[in-house]
Short mmCIF file of C-alpha atoms in Angstrom, two decimals:
data_model
loop_
_atom_site.label_atom_id
_atom_site.label_comp_id
_atom_site.label_asym_id
_atom_site.label_seq_id
_atom_site.Cartn_x
_atom_site.Cartn_y
_atom_site.Cartn_z
CA LYS P 239 93.59 68.57 135.58
CA ILE P 240 92.69 68.61 131.88
CA ASP P 241 90.07 71.31 132.40
CA LYS P 242 92.55 73.38 134.40
CA ASP P 243 95.12 73.12 131.58
CA TYR P 244 92.61 74.21 128.93
CA GLY P 245 91.48 77.02 131.22
CA ALA P 246 95.06 78.27 131.31
CA ILE P 247 95.33 77.97 127.53
CA LEU P 248 92.16 80.05 127.14
CA ILE P 249 93.41 82.84 129.40
CA ILE P 250 96.95 82.90 128.01
CA SER P 251 95.78 82.75 124.37
CA ASN P 252 93.47 85.75 124.80
CA GLU P 253 96.16 87.74 126.58
CA TYR P 254 98.91 86.80 124.13
CA GLY P 255 96.62 87.49 121.17
CA GLY P 256 95.99 90.95 122.58
CA TYR P 257 99.72 91.53 122.93
CA LEU P 258 100.38 90.46 119.33
CA ARG P 259 97.61 92.77 118.16
CA SER P 260 99.11 95.68 120.09
CA VAL P 261 102.49 95.26 118.39
CA GLY P 262 100.99 94.85 114.93
CA LYS P 263 101.55 91.09 114.55
CA HIS P 264 97.99 90.45 113.44
CA GLU P 265 98.62 87.35 111.34
CA GLU P 266 100.58 85.72 114.14
CA ALA P 267 97.61 86.31 116.43
CA LEU P 268 95.28 84.17 114.27
CA PRO P 269 96.47 80.72 115.47
CA VAL P 270 96.60 82.05 119.03
CA TYR P 271 92.91 82.95 118.93
CA ALA P 272 92.24 79.60 117.22
CA ASP P 273 93.83 77.95 120.28
CA ALA P 274 91.50 79.97 122.50
CA ILE P 275 88.45 78.82 120.51
CA ASP P 276 89.66 75.23 120.68
CA ALA P 277 90.10 75.54 124.45
CA LEU P 278 86.54 76.84 124.75
CA ARG P 279 85.32 73.80 122.80
CA LYS P 280 87.28 71.38 124.99
CA LEU P 281 85.95 73.04 128.14
CA GLY P 282 82.35 72.90 126.92
CA MET P 283 82.20 76.71 127.05
CA PHE P 284 80.80 77.40 123.60
CA GLY P 285 77.90 79.81 123.91
CA THR P 286 79.19 81.36 127.12
CA GLU P 287 80.24 84.91 127.94
CA ASN P 288 83.88 83.81 127.70
CA HIS P 289 83.18 82.64 124.15
CA ALA P 290 81.74 86.07 123.30
CA THR P 291 84.78 87.80 124.81
CA THR P 292 87.14 85.68 122.71
CA LEU P 293 85.15 86.45 119.55
CA ILE P 294 85.34 90.18 120.34
CA ASN P 295 89.11 89.91 120.85
CA GLN P 296 89.43 88.07 117.55
CA ALA P 297 87.24 90.64 115.80
CA THR P 298 89.30 93.51 117.19
CA ASN P 299 92.46 91.94 115.79
CA TYR P 300 90.82 91.69 112.36
CA ALA P 301 89.51 95.27 112.58
CA VAL P 302 92.88 96.80 113.47
CA TRP P 303 94.45 94.67 110.74
CA GLY P 304 92.06 96.19 108.20
CA LYS P 305 90.14 92.96 107.54
CA SER P 306 86.74 94.54 108.08
CA THR P 307 84.58 91.73 106.66
CA GLU P 308 86.12 89.14 108.98
CA ALA P 309 85.90 91.57 111.90
CA LEU P 310 82.20 92.18 111.30
CA GLU P 311 81.48 88.44 111.17
CA CYS P 312 83.13 87.93 114.57
CA PHE P 313 81.49 91.00 116.11
CA GLU P 314 78.06 89.87 114.87
CA ALA P 315 78.60 86.36 116.24
CA ALA P 316 79.53 87.84 119.63
CA SER P 317 76.48 90.12 119.54
CA LEU P 318 74.09 87.24 118.86
CA LEU P 319 75.71 85.17 121.58
CA LEU P 320 75.40 87.92 124.19
CA GLU P 321 71.78 88.47 123.20
CA ARG P 322 71.03 84.77 123.72
CA LEU P 323 72.66 85.02 127.15
CA GLY P 324 70.38 87.95 128.02
CA ILE P 325 73.30 90.38 128.29
CA LYS P 326 71.79 93.45 126.66
CA THR P 327 71.91 96.53 128.91
CA ASP P 328 75.64 96.51 129.47
CA PHE P 329 78.41 98.98 128.65
CA ARG P 330 80.39 96.22 126.94
CA VAL P 331 77.50 95.59 124.57
CA ALA P 332 77.27 99.30 123.75
CA SER P 333 81.01 99.26 122.98
CA LEU P 334 80.50 96.21 120.79
CA TYR P 335 77.88 98.02 118.69
CA ASN P 336 80.16 101.04 118.44
CA ASN P 337 82.93 98.79 117.11
CA MET P 338 80.51 97.22 114.63
CA SER P 339 79.64 100.72 113.44
CA ILE P 340 83.29 101.54 112.80
CA VAL P 341 83.75 98.36 110.77
CA CYS P 342 80.59 99.08 108.76
CA GLN P 343 81.94 102.55 107.97
CA ASP P 344 85.16 100.95 106.73
CA LEU P 345 83.01 98.75 104.47
CA GLY P 346 81.09 101.78 103.21
CA ASP P 347 77.80 100.64 104.74
CA PHE P 348 76.87 103.95 106.37
CA ASP P 349 73.23 103.03 107.03
CA ALA P 350 74.24 99.94 109.02
CA ALA P 351 76.87 102.04 110.83
CA ILE P 352 74.21 104.51 111.96
CA GLU P 353 71.87 101.68 112.96
CA HIS P 354 74.56 100.17 115.20
CA LEU P 355 75.26 103.55 116.81
CA ASN P 356 71.56 104.05 117.51
CA THR P 357 71.50 100.63 119.18
CA ALA P 358 74.51 101.67 121.26
CA LEU P 359 72.69 104.88 122.19
CA SER P 360 69.61 103.02 123.37
CA ILE P 361 71.82 100.93 125.66
CA LEU P 362 73.84 103.88 126.97
CA HIS P 363 70.66 105.78 127.84
CA GLU P 364 69.73 102.91 130.15
CA LEU P 365 73.03 103.08 132.03
CA GLU P 366 74.30 105.53 134.64
CA ASP P 367 77.19 107.97 134.19
CA THR P 368 77.31 107.67 130.42
CA LYS P 369 76.61 111.25 129.35
CA ILE P 370 80.03 111.69 127.71
CA GLU P 371 79.73 108.36 125.89
CA ILE P 372 76.23 109.35 124.70
CA ALA P 373 77.50 112.74 123.53
CA THR P 374 80.39 111.12 121.67
CA THR P 375 78.00 108.68 119.99
CA TYR P 376 75.87 111.56 118.74
CA THR P 377 79.04 113.09 117.30
CA ASN P 378 79.84 109.83 115.53
CA ILE P 379 76.35 109.73 114.00
CA ALA P 380 76.71 113.35 112.87
CA GLN P 381 80.03 112.56 111.19
CA ILE P 382 78.51 109.66 109.24
CA LEU P 383 75.57 111.83 108.16
CA TYR P 384 78.11 114.42 107.06
CA GLN P 385 79.76 111.78 104.88
CA LYS P 386 76.33 110.97 103.44
CA GLU P 387 75.90 114.70 102.71
CA GLN P 388 72.82 114.83 104.94
CA TYR P 389 73.93 118.08 106.51
CA THR P 390 70.67 119.21 108.13
CA ASP P 391 70.27 115.86 109.90
CA ALA P 392 73.95 115.95 110.85
CA LEU P 393 73.47 119.38 112.42
CA CYS P 394 70.62 118.08 114.60
CA GLU P 395 72.81 115.22 115.85
CA ILE P 396 75.84 117.40 116.58
CA GLU P 397 73.71 119.93 118.44
CA GLN P 398 72.40 117.08 120.59
CA SER P 399 75.99 116.01 121.21
CA LEU P 400 77.05 119.49 122.31
CA ARG P 401 74.08 119.77 124.66
CA MET P 402 75.03 116.47 126.26
CA PHE P 403 78.65 117.55 126.76
CA GLU P 404 77.49 120.83 128.30
CA ASP P 405 74.99 119.00 130.53
CA ALA P 406 77.82 116.73 131.71
CA ASP P 407 80.01 119.80 132.35
CA ALA P 408 82.64 118.21 130.10
CA LEU P 409 83.79 121.30 128.23
CA ASP P 410 87.45 120.39 128.77
CA ASP P 411 86.98 116.96 127.18
CA THR P 412 88.81 116.42 123.89
CA HIS P 413 85.65 114.81 122.49
CA TYR P 414 83.83 118.11 123.06
CA VAL P 415 86.48 119.86 120.98
CA ALA P 416 85.98 117.26 118.23
CA ALA P 417 82.22 117.86 118.37
CA LEU P 418 82.71 121.61 117.94
CA GLU P 419 84.99 121.02 114.97
CA THR P 420 82.40 118.68 113.44
CA GLN P 421 79.74 121.33 113.97
CA GLY P 422 81.94 123.85 112.17
CA HIS P 423 82.34 121.62 109.12
CA ILE P 424 78.61 120.93 108.96
CA LEU P 425 77.76 124.62 109.22
CA GLN P 426 80.19 125.35 106.41
CA LYS P 427 78.30 122.93 104.16
CA LEU P 428 75.07 124.68 105.12
CA ASN P 429 76.62 128.02 104.10
CA GLN P 430 76.42 129.36 107.65
CA ARG P 431 79.84 130.97 107.54
CA GLN P 432 79.76 133.05 110.72
CA ALA P 433 78.29 130.24 112.81
CA ALA P 434 80.95 127.88 111.45
CA LEU P 435 83.68 130.37 112.27
CA SER P 436 82.34 130.69 115.82
CA ALA P 437 82.39 126.90 116.30
CA PHE P 438 85.93 126.59 114.97
CA GLN P 439 87.12 129.52 117.10
CA LYS P 440 85.66 127.95 120.23
CA ALA P 441 87.37 124.65 119.38
CA LEU P 442 90.63 126.54 118.82
CA ASP P 443 90.43 128.29 122.19
CA LEU P 444 89.76 125.02 123.99
CA THR P 445 92.58 123.27 122.12
CA TYR P 446 94.94 126.07 123.13
CA GLY P 447 93.90 125.62 126.77
CA LEU P 448 94.44 121.86 126.61
CA TYR P 449 97.61 121.62 124.53
CA GLY P 450 99.00 125.03 123.66
CA THR P 451 99.91 126.32 120.21
CA ASP P 452 102.33 123.57 119.15
CA HIS P 453 99.66 120.87 118.96
CA ALA P 454 98.80 119.65 115.44
CA GLY P 455 95.10 120.06 116.17
CA TYR P 456 95.62 123.71 117.06
CA GLN P 457 97.52 124.37 113.87
CA ALA P 458 94.89 122.62 111.74
CA LEU P 459 92.07 124.63 113.32
CA LEU P 460 94.01 127.85 112.88
CA GLU P 461 94.45 127.09 109.19
CA THR P 462 90.75 126.28 108.84
CA ILE P 463 89.77 129.60 110.44
CA GLU P 464 92.18 131.53 108.23
CA ASN P 465 90.69 129.88 105.13
CA ILE P 466 87.18 130.88 106.17
CA LYS P 467 88.22 134.46 106.82
#
């Protein structure tokens, strides 16, 4: 009976913590996740997959709240735990490394952010039906390299991203549009004006097809093109 009660506390705390996070009540979520951790301890479930899931939920609350250091600590703890459990080639683990990359970017640690994305890539390449996720990860790497002003390397990554989107026949995916826009910005920095214009124009045409002319993304791209011209 006691175990069943703590099991309910664990489930409800994770769900309620997620709800509080979704409505922006991040501080209120802290004791809720603490209850979940306590329930795990009482159930003898420390070091289990459920423990890792709770840590990821807690980390996500911190990340959305803007507390990147605390988020990274929880994400790293979850990562180590999953590794000890032998859970490595799994989409959830790839997502975890992607989230760690985002937090590292927030902390200004771009090298660690890229390292985490490369780890995510190595996992995604082992899984089936992940071409779009792989392509998006290449875009994310390109964007970080752009921030580091490593434009030639960024161009290589974004070209790989675009090839993956095209190979997946995902030319109507919004992430493909984002990749084209990223390519345009990189080409601008490399003083390849016409190539940049072509990338932006292609992104504009696709945005028009997806959303029409009233979309903010369409207007921003139109302004970018006008500035180049």
